[in-house]
mmCIF file of C-alpha atoms in Angstrom:
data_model
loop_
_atom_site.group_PDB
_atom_site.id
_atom_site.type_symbol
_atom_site.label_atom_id
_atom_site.label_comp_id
_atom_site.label_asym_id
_atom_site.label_seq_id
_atom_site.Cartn_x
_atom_site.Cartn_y
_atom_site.Cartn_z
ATOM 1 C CA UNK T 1 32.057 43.751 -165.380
ATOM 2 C CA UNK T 2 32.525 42.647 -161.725
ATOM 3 C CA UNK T 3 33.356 45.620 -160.175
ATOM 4 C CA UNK T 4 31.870 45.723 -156.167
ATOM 5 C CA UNK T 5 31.222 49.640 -156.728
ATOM 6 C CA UNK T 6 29.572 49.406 -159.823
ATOM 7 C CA UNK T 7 25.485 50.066 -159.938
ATOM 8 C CA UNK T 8 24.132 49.091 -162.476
ATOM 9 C CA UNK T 9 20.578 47.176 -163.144
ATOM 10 C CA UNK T 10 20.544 43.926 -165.068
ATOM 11 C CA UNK T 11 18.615 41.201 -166.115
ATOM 12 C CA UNK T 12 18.759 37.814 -163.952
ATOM 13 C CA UNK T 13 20.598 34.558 -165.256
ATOM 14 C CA UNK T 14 18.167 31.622 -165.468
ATOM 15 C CA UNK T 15 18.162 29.036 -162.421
ATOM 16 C CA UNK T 16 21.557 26.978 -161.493
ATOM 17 C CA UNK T 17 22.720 24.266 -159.289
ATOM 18 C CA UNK T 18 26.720 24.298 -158.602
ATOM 19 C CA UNK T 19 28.108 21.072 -156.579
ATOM 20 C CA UNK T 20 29.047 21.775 -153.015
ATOM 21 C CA UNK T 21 32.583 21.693 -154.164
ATOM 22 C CA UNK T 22 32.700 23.370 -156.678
ATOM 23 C CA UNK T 23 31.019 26.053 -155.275
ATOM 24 C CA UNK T 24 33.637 26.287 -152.423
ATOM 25 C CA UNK T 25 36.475 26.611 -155.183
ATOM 26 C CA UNK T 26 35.247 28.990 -157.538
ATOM 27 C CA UNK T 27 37.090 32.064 -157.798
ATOM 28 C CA UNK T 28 35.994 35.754 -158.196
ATOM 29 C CA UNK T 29 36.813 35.524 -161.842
ATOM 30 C CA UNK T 30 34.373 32.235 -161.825
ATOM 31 C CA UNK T 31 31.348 34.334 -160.283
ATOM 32 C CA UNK T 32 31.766 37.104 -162.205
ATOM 33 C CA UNK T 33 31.670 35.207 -165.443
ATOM 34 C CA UNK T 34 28.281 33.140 -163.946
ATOM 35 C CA UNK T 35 26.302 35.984 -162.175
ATOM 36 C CA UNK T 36 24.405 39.159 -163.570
ATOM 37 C CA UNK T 37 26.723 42.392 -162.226
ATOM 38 C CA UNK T 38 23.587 42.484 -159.802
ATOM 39 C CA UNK T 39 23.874 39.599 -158.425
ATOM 40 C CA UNK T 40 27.376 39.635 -158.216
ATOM 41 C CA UNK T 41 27.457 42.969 -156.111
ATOM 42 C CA UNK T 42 24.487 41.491 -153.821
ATOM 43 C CA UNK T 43 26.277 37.661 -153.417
ATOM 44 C CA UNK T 44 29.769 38.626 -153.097
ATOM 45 C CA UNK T 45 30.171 41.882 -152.624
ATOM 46 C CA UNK T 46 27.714 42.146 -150.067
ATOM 47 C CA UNK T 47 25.584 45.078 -151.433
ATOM 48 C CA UNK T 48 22.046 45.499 -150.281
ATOM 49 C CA UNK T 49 19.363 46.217 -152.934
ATOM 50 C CA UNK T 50 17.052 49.132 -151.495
ATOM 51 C CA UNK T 51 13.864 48.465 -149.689
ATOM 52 C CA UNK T 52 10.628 47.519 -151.174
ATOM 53 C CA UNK T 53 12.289 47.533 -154.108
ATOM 54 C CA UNK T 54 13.103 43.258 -154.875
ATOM 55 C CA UNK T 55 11.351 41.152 -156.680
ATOM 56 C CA UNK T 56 10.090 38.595 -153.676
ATOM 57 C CA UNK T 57 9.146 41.236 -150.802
ATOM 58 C CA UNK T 58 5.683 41.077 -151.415
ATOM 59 C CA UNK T 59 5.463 37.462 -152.892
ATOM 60 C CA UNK T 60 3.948 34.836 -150.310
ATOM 61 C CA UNK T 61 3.614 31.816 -152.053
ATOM 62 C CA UNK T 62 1.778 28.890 -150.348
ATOM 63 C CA UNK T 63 4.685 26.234 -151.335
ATOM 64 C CA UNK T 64 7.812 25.708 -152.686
ATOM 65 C CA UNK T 65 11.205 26.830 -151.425
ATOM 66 C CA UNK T 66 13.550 29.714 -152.014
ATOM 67 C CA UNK T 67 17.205 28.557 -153.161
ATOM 68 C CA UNK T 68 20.344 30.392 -153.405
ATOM 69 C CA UNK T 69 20.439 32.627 -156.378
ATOM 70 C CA UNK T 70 24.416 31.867 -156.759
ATOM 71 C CA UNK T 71 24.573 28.219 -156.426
ATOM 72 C CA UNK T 72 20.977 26.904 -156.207
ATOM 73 C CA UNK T 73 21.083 25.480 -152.703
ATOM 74 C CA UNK T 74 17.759 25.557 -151.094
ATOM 75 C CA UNK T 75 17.639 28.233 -148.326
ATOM 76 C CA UNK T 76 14.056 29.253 -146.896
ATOM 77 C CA UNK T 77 10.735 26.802 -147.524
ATOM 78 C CA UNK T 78 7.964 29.013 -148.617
ATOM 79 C CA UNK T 79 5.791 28.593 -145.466
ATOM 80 C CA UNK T 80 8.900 30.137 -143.230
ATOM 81 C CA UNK T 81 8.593 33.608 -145.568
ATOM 82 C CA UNK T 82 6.399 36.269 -143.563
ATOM 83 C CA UNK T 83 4.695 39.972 -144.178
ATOM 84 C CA UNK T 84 6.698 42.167 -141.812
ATOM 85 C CA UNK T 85 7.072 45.172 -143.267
ATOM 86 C CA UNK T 86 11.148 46.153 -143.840
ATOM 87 C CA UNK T 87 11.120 46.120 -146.983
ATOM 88 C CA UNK T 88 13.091 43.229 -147.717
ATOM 89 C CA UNK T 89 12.009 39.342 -147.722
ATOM 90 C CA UNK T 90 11.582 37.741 -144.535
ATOM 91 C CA UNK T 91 11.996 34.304 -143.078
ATOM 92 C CA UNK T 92 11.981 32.744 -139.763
ATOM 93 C CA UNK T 93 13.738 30.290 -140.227
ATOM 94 C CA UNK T 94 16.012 28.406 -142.835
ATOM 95 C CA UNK T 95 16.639 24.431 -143.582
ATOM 96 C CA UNK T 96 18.470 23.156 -141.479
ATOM 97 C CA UNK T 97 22.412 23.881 -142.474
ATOM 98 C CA UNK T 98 21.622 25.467 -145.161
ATOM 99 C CA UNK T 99 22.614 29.313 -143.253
ATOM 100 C CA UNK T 100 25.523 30.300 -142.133
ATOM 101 C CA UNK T 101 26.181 33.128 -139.745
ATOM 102 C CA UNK T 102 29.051 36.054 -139.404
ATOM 103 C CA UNK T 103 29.274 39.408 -137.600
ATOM 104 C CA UNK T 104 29.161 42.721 -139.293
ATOM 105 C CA UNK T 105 30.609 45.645 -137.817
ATOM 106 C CA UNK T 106 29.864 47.565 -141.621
ATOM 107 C CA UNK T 107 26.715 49.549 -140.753
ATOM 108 C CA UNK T 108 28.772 50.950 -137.534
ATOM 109 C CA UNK T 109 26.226 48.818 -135.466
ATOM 110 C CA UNK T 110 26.408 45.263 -134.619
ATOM 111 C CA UNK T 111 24.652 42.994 -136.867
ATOM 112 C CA UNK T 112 24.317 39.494 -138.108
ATOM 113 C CA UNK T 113 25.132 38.042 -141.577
ATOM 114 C CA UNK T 114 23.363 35.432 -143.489
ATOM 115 C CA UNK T 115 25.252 33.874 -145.685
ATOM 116 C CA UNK T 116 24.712 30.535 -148.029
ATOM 117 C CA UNK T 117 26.557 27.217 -146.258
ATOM 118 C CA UNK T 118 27.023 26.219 -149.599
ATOM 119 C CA UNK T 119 29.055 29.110 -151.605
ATOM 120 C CA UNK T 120 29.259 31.834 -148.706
ATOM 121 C CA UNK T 121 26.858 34.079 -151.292
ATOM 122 C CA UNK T 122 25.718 36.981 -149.243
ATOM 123 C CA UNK T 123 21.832 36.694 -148.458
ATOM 124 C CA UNK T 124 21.284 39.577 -145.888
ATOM 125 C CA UNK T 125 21.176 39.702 -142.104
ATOM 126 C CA UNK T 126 19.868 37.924 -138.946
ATOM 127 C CA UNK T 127 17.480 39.389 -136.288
ATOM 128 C CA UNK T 128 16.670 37.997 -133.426
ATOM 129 C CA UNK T 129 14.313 39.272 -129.934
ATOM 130 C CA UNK T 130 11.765 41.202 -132.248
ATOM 131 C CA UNK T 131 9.149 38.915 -131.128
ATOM 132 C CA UNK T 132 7.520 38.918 -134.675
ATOM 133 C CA UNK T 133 6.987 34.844 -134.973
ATOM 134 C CA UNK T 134 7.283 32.035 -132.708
ATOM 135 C CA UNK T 135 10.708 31.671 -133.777
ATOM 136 C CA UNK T 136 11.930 34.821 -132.453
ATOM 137 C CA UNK T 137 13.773 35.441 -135.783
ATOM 138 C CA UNK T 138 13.850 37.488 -139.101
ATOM 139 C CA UNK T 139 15.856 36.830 -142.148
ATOM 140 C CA UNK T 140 16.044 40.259 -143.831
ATOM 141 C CA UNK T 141 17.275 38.511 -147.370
ATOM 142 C CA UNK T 142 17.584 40.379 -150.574
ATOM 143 C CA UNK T 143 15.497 39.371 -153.138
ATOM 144 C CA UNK T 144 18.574 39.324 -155.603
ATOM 145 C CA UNK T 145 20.192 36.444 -153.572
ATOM 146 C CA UNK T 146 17.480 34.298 -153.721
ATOM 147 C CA UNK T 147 15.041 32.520 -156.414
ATOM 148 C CA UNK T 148 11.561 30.753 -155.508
ATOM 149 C CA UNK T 149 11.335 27.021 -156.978
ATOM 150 C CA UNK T 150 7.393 26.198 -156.851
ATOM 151 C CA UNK T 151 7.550 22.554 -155.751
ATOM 152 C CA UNK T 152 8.354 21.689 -151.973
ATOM 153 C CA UNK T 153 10.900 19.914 -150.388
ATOM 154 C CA UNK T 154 11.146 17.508 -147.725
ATOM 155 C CA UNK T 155 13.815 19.438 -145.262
ATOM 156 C CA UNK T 156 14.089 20.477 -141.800
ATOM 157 C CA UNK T 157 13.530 24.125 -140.742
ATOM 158 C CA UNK T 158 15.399 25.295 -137.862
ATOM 159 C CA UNK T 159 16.758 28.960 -136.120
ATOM 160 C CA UNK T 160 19.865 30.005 -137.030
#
């Protein structure tokens, strides 16, 4: 189990919360014991499931949040999630620390990476100047780093 390369399709491990610190310290052995092999290819391996293929890109729930499949931080509220049409989940904006940013040269183009402030799980990518909300931005998020909660939260949105 655990290996980046590996493909295969499993089941996904019931919601968890992991302290801020402890999330920070675990170790690859840690995540691969707590995650599917599917989510541990998406969230630290930095795989990307395949378009219109995830579980949340054609959910639009009227409230609640989406939280960090890894660690259980909450990422996106509901009412920031958006139809756009990539394939993927989308969100214009995240609470407010709760995204962190890094480039990514992988693609061979220059892109943005999402990741979770909380246990640097990867979410997906950053786009920005598409013009497709009044934030200007879309988080392209696979639907294996991320898990809807159906109550709301009380949390500021902001751009990344």
């Amino acid at each position: 189990m655990g290996n980046c390369a590996d493909k295969t399709a499993v089941a996904m491990h019931p919601p968890r919360y992991i302290p801020p610190d402890e999330a920070r310290r675990k170790t690859r052995e840690g995540w691969q014991a707590l995650l599917t092999e599917r989510e541990f290819r998406v969230l630290r391996c930095k795989a990307t499931e395949a378009p219109h293929s995830g579980a949340y890109n054609d959910s639009f729930p009227t409230r609640g949040y989406f939280g960090c499949r890894g660690c259980g931080a909450p990422l996106f509220s509901a009412a920031a999630k958006f139809k756009c049409g990539c394939g993927w989940p989308a969100f214009d904006k995240a609470y407010r620390g709760a995204v962190m940013t890094h480039g990514d040269l992988s693609a061979g183009m220059a892109r943005t990476e999402i990741l979770c402030s909380r246990c640097n799980g990867h979410l997906g990518h950053v786009f920005n100047g598409e013009h497709m909300t009044s934030t200007n931005q879309r988080h392209c998020v696979n639907s294996t780093s991320i898990r809807y909660f159906d109550h709301d939260l009380v949390l500021q949105e902001a751009r990344v």
